[in-house]
């Protein structure tokens, strides 16, 4: 196949256009499958549910709706349609199914986009009730926020252009420009374990991908879940290489100390795993990447914050 040469500006435009079209591929390629709304389960709202010990739940109940932090530029996981303002993806379904268990209509959840570096602050200052957006559970973060789950296990990977021949894994990053999101665990891992890489940070991974397509950086690194979504958006231009080189267990972030909310969310995740909603939601979103639904990881109901 002969490769067409694209100027950096044309590539940036291509990505912007594909984003605006909600996931259509470049001309001549089949449209990239987006989340399939008809396959997504309807979650039963627990109308009699009450959680009087949770300050966060009480505040949301008075307000009449739940406010959930999410990502808006991560295909398959959390993506906002610029035309309708609607959010979709596996994380969004996790937010909706758990909302239903807490007695909130999933259709009425207010999603707010919060970047990786701002999650802890958003939970600490009450900007959001909880957060569902590729958020890795770890001990450092547990000093600042609580985590329900994990509800999925991802792993750090690398995204490169298809014309890249030198990068096959993190060991090849010495002297290469590598982009990730500020405040993320993948950024921190490259900084610590691969110090010869030239790290570049932006607020979001989609800006990293623009920089990759325009030859400003050589690789983008974050979780495989996120990178597979970008690769699917521009077929033939980008590829995920190597094997995942970390464990990223995804949790629902809650305000630190709201143990009642955290444990109620643990119960909710467990119930939806058991009744089949989790798998159906996975199949209709992240499963479109071609990876069959794994067994969900064991939930860690840790006793106190
Ligand atoms: N899961 C990683 C993290 O929580 C990377 C993805 C993200 O930045 O949301 O830092």
Short mmCIF file of C-alpha atoms and ligand atoms in Angstrom, two decimals:
data_model
loop_
_atom_site.label_atom_id
_atom_site.label_comp_id
_atom_site.label_asym_id
_atom_site.label_seq_id
_atom_site.Cartn_x
_atom_site.Cartn_y
_atom_site.Cartn_z
CA UNK A 1 0.00 0.00 0.00
CA UNK A 2 1.39 3.40 -0.90
CA UNK A 3 1.37 5.79 2.02
CA UNK A 4 -0.01 9.24 1.33
CA UNK A 5 2.14 12.02 2.71
CA UNK A 6 0.30 14.32 5.08
CA UNK A 7 1.54 17.64 6.38
CA UNK A 8 1.46 18.10 10.17
CA UNK A 9 -1.43 20.56 9.78
CA UNK A 10 -3.42 18.05 7.74
CA UNK A 11 -2.85 15.36 10.35
CA UNK A 12 -4.00 17.63 13.16
CA UNK A 13 -7.08 18.46 11.12
CA UNK A 14 -7.71 14.79 10.46
CA UNK A 15 -7.75 14.06 14.17
CA UNK A 16 -9.96 17.06 14.92
CA UNK A 17 -12.37 16.05 12.17
CA UNK A 18 -12.53 12.42 13.23
CA UNK A 19 -13.20 13.58 16.79
CA UNK A 20 -15.98 15.91 15.59
CA UNK A 21 -17.57 13.15 13.55
CA UNK A 22 -17.80 11.04 16.64
CA UNK A 23 -15.43 8.33 15.57
CA UNK A 24 -15.67 8.02 11.79
CA UNK A 25 -12.46 6.80 10.20
CA UNK A 26 -10.58 8.50 7.39
CA UNK A 27 -12.11 8.47 3.95
CA UNK A 28 -12.38 5.00 2.49
CA UNK A 29 -12.03 3.12 5.78
CA UNK A 30 -14.93 1.56 7.62
CA UNK A 31 -16.37 3.74 10.38
CA UNK A 32 -14.86 3.08 13.78
CA UNK A 33 -17.41 1.43 16.00
CA UNK A 34 -18.51 3.64 18.83
CA UNK A 35 -20.38 2.53 21.93
CA UNK A 36 -23.53 0.69 20.88
CA UNK A 37 -26.45 2.33 22.70
CA UNK A 38 -28.90 -0.47 21.87
CA UNK A 39 -26.63 -3.03 23.59
CA UNK A 40 -26.25 -1.07 26.81
CA UNK A 41 -28.31 -2.45 29.71
CA UNK A 42 -30.97 -0.44 31.52
CA UNK A 43 -29.96 -0.19 35.15
CA UNK A 44 -32.71 -0.60 37.74
CA UNK A 45 -32.95 2.40 40.06
CA UNK A 46 -33.08 1.39 43.77
CA UNK A 47 -35.77 3.92 44.66
CA UNK A 48 -35.93 3.06 48.38
CA UNK A 49 -32.16 3.31 48.87
CA UNK A 50 -30.81 5.59 51.64
CA UNK A 51 -27.28 6.20 52.90
CA UNK A 52 -27.70 8.55 55.87
CA UNK A 53 -24.06 8.09 57.02
CA UNK A 54 -22.66 9.51 53.80
CA UNK A 55 -22.34 13.32 53.72
CA UNK A 56 -21.76 13.12 49.96
CA UNK A 57 -24.89 11.03 49.32
CA UNK A 58 -27.05 13.34 51.51
CA UNK A 59 -25.83 16.41 49.63
CA UNK A 60 -26.53 14.77 46.24
CA UNK A 61 -30.01 13.74 47.41
CA UNK A 62 -30.82 17.31 48.47
CA UNK A 63 -29.52 18.56 45.13
CA UNK A 64 -31.63 15.93 43.37
CA UNK A 65 -28.85 14.63 41.14
CA UNK A 66 -25.45 13.07 41.27
CA UNK A 67 -22.39 14.92 39.93
CA UNK A 68 -19.72 12.55 38.62
CA UNK A 69 -16.25 13.47 37.39
CA UNK A 70 -15.09 11.78 34.18
CA UNK A 71 -12.88 12.06 31.10
CA UNK A 72 -14.23 13.41 27.82
CA UNK A 73 -11.52 12.51 25.32
CA UNK A 74 -10.88 8.81 25.93
CA UNK A 75 -12.67 6.70 23.28
CA UNK A 76 -14.22 3.43 24.62
CA UNK A 77 -13.82 4.70 28.23
CA UNK A 78 -15.13 8.25 28.66
CA UNK A 79 -15.96 10.39 25.64
CA UNK A 80 -18.16 13.45 25.22
CA UNK A 81 -20.05 13.93 21.97
CA UNK A 82 -19.37 17.56 21.04
CA UNK A 83 -22.73 17.84 19.24
CA UNK A 84 -25.01 16.51 22.01
CA UNK A 85 -22.82 16.96 25.11
CA UNK A 86 -23.53 13.30 25.99
CA UNK A 87 -20.86 11.15 27.59
CA UNK A 88 -20.31 7.49 26.65
CA UNK A 89 -17.88 4.65 27.33
CA UNK A 90 -17.17 1.95 29.88
CA UNK A 91 -16.36 4.37 32.72
CA UNK A 92 -19.57 6.26 32.02
CA UNK A 93 -21.54 2.99 32.28
CA UNK A 94 -19.82 2.18 35.59
CA UNK A 95 -20.90 5.63 36.82
CA UNK A 96 -24.48 5.09 35.63
CA UNK A 97 -24.93 1.57 37.02
CA UNK A 98 -23.56 2.58 40.43
CA UNK A 99 -25.73 5.75 40.41
CA UNK A 100 -28.81 3.56 39.90
CA UNK A 101 -27.80 1.44 42.91
CA UNK A 102 -27.54 4.60 45.03
CA UNK A 103 -31.08 5.62 44.06
CA UNK A 104 -30.28 8.12 41.27
CA UNK A 105 -31.69 8.00 37.75
CA UNK A 106 -28.69 7.17 35.55
CA UNK A 107 -30.07 9.36 32.78
CA UNK A 108 -29.88 12.34 35.13
CA UNK A 109 -26.23 12.01 36.19
CA UNK A 110 -24.31 15.27 35.63
CA UNK A 111 -20.89 14.49 34.21
CA UNK A 112 -18.03 16.97 34.69
CA UNK A 113 -14.76 16.62 32.82
CA UNK A 114 -11.81 16.57 35.22
CA UNK A 115 -8.21 16.07 34.02
CA UNK A 116 -5.89 13.50 35.64
CA UNK A 117 -3.94 16.09 37.65
CA UNK A 118 -7.12 17.66 39.14
CA UNK A 119 -9.01 14.59 40.41
CA UNK A 120 -7.94 14.71 44.05
CA UNK A 121 -8.68 18.45 44.35
CA UNK A 122 -12.09 18.04 42.71
CA UNK A 123 -12.99 15.33 45.25
CA UNK A 124 -11.55 17.29 48.17
CA UNK A 125 -13.39 20.53 47.42
CA UNK A 126 -16.77 18.93 46.68
CA UNK A 127 -16.83 19.83 42.97
CA UNK A 128 -17.93 16.24 42.27
CA UNK A 129 -19.58 13.45 44.31
CA UNK A 130 -17.42 10.72 42.84
CA UNK A 131 -15.04 10.13 39.94
CA UNK A 132 -15.01 7.42 37.29
CA UNK A 133 -12.24 7.93 34.72
CA UNK A 134 -9.37 5.44 34.28
CA UNK A 135 -8.33 6.28 37.86
CA UNK A 136 -5.64 3.94 39.22
CA UNK A 137 -5.91 2.95 42.88
CA UNK A 138 -2.62 3.42 44.74
CA UNK A 139 -1.38 4.15 48.25
CA UNK A 140 -0.25 7.72 47.54
CA UNK A 141 -3.66 8.68 46.23
CA UNK A 142 -5.37 6.83 49.10
CA UNK A 143 -3.91 9.44 51.46
CA UNK A 144 -6.04 12.05 49.67
CA UNK A 145 -9.15 10.20 48.40
CA UNK A 146 -10.99 6.91 48.90
CA UNK A 147 -11.40 4.23 46.22
CA UNK A 148 -14.23 1.80 45.61
CA UNK A 149 -13.36 -1.18 43.43
CA UNK A 150 -11.29 -2.06 41.51
CA UNK A 151 -13.81 -2.56 38.70
CA UNK A 152 -11.23 -3.19 35.93
CA UNK A 153 -7.51 -3.83 35.59
CA UNK A 154 -5.59 -2.01 32.85
CA UNK A 155 -1.85 -1.87 32.12
CA UNK A 156 0.55 0.82 30.86
CA UNK A 157 1.45 0.61 27.16
CA UNK A 158 2.91 2.65 24.32
CA UNK A 159 1.28 4.22 21.27
CA UNK A 160 3.44 5.05 18.24
CA UNK A 161 2.92 6.00 14.58
CA UNK A 162 2.82 3.08 12.17
CA UNK A 163 5.95 4.53 10.50
CA UNK A 164 7.91 4.19 13.77
CA UNK A 165 10.42 1.33 13.65
CA UNK A 166 12.55 1.88 16.77
CA UNK A 167 10.08 1.67 19.66
CA UNK A 168 8.78 -1.75 20.70
CA UNK A 169 8.67 -1.35 24.48
CA UNK A 170 9.70 0.98 27.29
CA UNK A 171 13.32 -0.17 27.01
CA UNK A 172 13.52 1.64 23.64
CA UNK A 173 12.56 5.07 24.97
CA UNK A 174 16.07 6.45 25.72
CA UNK A 175 16.44 9.78 23.88
CA UNK A 176 12.86 9.58 22.54
CA UNK A 177 10.18 12.19 23.17
CA UNK A 178 7.42 10.51 25.17
CA UNK A 179 4.15 12.22 26.00
CA UNK A 180 1.77 11.53 28.88
CA UNK A 181 -0.72 13.36 31.10
CA UNK A 182 0.48 15.43 34.04
CA UNK A 183 -0.35 13.82 37.37
CA UNK A 184 -0.79 10.34 35.90
CA UNK A 185 0.81 7.10 37.07
CA UNK A 186 2.22 6.34 33.56
CA UNK A 187 4.02 9.71 33.58
CA UNK A 188 5.47 8.98 37.02
CA UNK A 189 6.59 5.47 35.99
CA UNK A 190 8.54 6.72 32.95
CA UNK A 191 10.13 9.46 35.06
CA UNK A 192 11.26 6.95 37.68
CA UNK A 193 12.04 3.76 35.71
CA UNK A 194 13.06 5.12 32.29
CA UNK A 195 14.89 8.38 33.12
CA UNK A 196 16.62 8.52 29.72
CA UNK A 197 13.30 9.19 27.98
CA UNK A 198 12.49 12.84 27.22
CA UNK A 199 9.15 13.28 28.96
CA UNK A 200 6.56 15.75 27.73
CA UNK A 201 3.38 16.39 29.76
CA UNK A 202 0.01 17.82 28.77
CA UNK A 203 -3.30 17.92 30.63
CA UNK A 204 -4.87 15.28 28.40
CA UNK A 205 -3.80 12.32 26.30
CA UNK A 206 -5.66 13.58 23.23
CA UNK A 207 -3.22 16.53 23.03
CA UNK A 208 -0.37 14.00 23.25
CA UNK A 209 -1.93 12.11 20.32
CA UNK A 210 -2.13 15.33 18.25
CA UNK A 211 1.58 15.80 18.98
CA UNK A 212 2.32 12.22 17.95
CA UNK A 213 0.48 12.60 14.63
CA UNK A 214 2.35 15.83 13.90
CA UNK A 215 5.79 14.33 14.73
CA UNK A 216 6.29 16.54 17.80
CA UNK A 217 6.70 13.44 20.00
CA UNK A 218 7.72 9.83 19.27
CA UNK A 219 5.35 7.96 21.60
CA UNK A 220 2.37 8.43 23.89
CA UNK A 221 2.21 6.38 27.06
CA UNK A 222 -0.72 5.56 29.30
CA UNK A 223 -3.10 2.65 29.93
CA UNK A 224 -3.77 0.16 27.12
CA UNK A 225 -7.53 0.86 27.41
CA UNK A 226 -7.03 4.51 26.44
CA UNK A 227 -4.40 3.92 23.74
CA UNK A 228 -6.51 1.28 21.95
CA UNK A 229 -9.24 3.89 21.58
CA UNK A 230 -6.92 6.41 19.92
CA UNK A 231 -5.45 3.76 17.61
CA UNK A 232 -8.98 2.85 16.48
CA UNK A 233 -9.83 6.50 15.71
CA UNK A 234 -7.17 6.85 13.01
CA UNK A 235 -6.87 3.41 11.43
CA UNK A 236 -3.51 2.77 9.79
CA UNK A 237 -1.81 5.77 11.42
CA UNK A 238 -1.22 4.66 15.01
CA UNK A 239 -0.51 1.39 16.80
CA UNK A 240 -0.15 0.11 20.34
CA UNK A 241 3.20 -1.73 20.69
CA UNK A 242 4.66 -4.22 23.15
CA UNK A 243 3.06 -5.73 26.22
CA UNK A 244 1.54 -3.80 29.12
CA UNK A 245 4.29 -3.06 31.67
CA UNK A 246 2.31 -2.13 34.78
CA UNK A 247 -0.86 -2.93 36.67
CA UNK A 248 -3.45 -0.16 36.78
CA UNK A 249 -6.45 -1.23 38.85
CA UNK A 250 -9.28 1.23 38.20
CA UNK A 251 -11.23 2.53 41.18
CA UNK A 252 -14.12 4.93 41.72
CA UNK A 253 -12.65 7.94 43.52
CA UNK A 254 -14.70 9.21 46.49
CA UNK A 255 -14.09 11.98 49.03
CA UNK A 256 -11.57 10.86 51.66
CA UNK A 257 -13.27 9.64 54.83
CA UNK A 258 -16.70 8.98 53.26
CA UNK A 259 -16.43 5.26 54.06
CA UNK A 260 -20.21 4.74 53.81
CA UNK A 261 -20.21 5.94 50.19
CA UNK A 262 -17.11 3.92 49.33
CA UNK A 263 -18.54 0.66 50.71
CA UNK A 264 -21.94 1.30 49.08
CA UNK A 265 -20.12 1.70 45.75
CA UNK A 266 -18.21 -1.55 46.40
CA UNK A 267 -21.57 -3.27 46.93
CA UNK A 268 -22.95 -1.68 43.77
CA UNK A 269 -20.02 -2.81 41.62
CA UNK A 270 -20.30 -6.35 43.02
CA UNK A 271 -24.05 -6.48 42.34
CA UNK A 272 -23.68 -5.33 38.73
CA UNK A 273 -20.84 -7.80 38.13
CA UNK A 274 -23.10 -10.54 39.44
CA UNK A 275 -26.26 -9.63 37.51
CA UNK A 276 -24.46 -9.37 34.15
CA UNK A 277 -24.64 -5.57 33.71
CA UNK A 278 -20.86 -5.18 34.00
CA UNK A 279 -20.19 -7.61 31.15
CA UNK A 280 -22.95 -6.21 28.93
CA UNK A 281 -21.63 -2.69 29.47
CA UNK A 282 -18.06 -3.85 28.74
CA UNK A 283 -19.11 -5.64 25.53
CA UNK A 284 -20.92 -2.53 24.26
CA UNK A 285 -18.00 -0.15 24.96
CA UNK A 286 -14.41 -1.20 25.71
CA UNK A 287 -15.08 -4.66 24.26
CA UNK A 288 -15.34 -3.03 20.81
CA UNK A 289 -11.53 -2.85 20.89
CA UNK A 290 -11.64 -6.59 20.22
CA UNK A 291 -10.48 -7.69 23.69
CA UNK A 292 -13.05 -10.10 25.15
CA UNK A 293 -14.42 -9.29 28.62
CA UNK A 294 -11.97 -10.44 31.31
CA UNK A 295 -13.05 -11.63 34.74
CA UNK A 296 -13.39 -8.46 36.82
CA UNK A 297 -10.72 -8.07 39.53
CA UNK A 298 -11.54 -8.83 43.18
CA UNK A 299 -13.04 -5.86 45.00
CA UNK A 300 -10.89 -4.50 47.85
CA UNK A 301 -13.29 -3.54 50.66
CA UNK A 302 -10.65 -1.96 52.86
CA UNK A 303 -12.06 -1.12 56.28
CA UNK A 304 -11.07 2.49 56.97
CA UNK A 305 -9.46 5.49 55.25
N1 LIG B 1 -4.69 5.05 35.13
C1 LIG B 1 -3.66 6.05 35.10
C2 LIG B 1 -3.84 7.07 36.21
O1 LIG B 1 -4.78 7.02 36.94
C3 LIG B 1 -3.57 6.72 33.74
C4 LIG B 1 -4.87 7.17 33.16
C5 LIG B 1 -5.29 8.55 33.60
O2 LIG B 1 -4.44 9.47 33.66
O3 LIG B 1 -6.49 8.71 33.86
O4 LIG B 1 -3.00 7.93 36.38
#
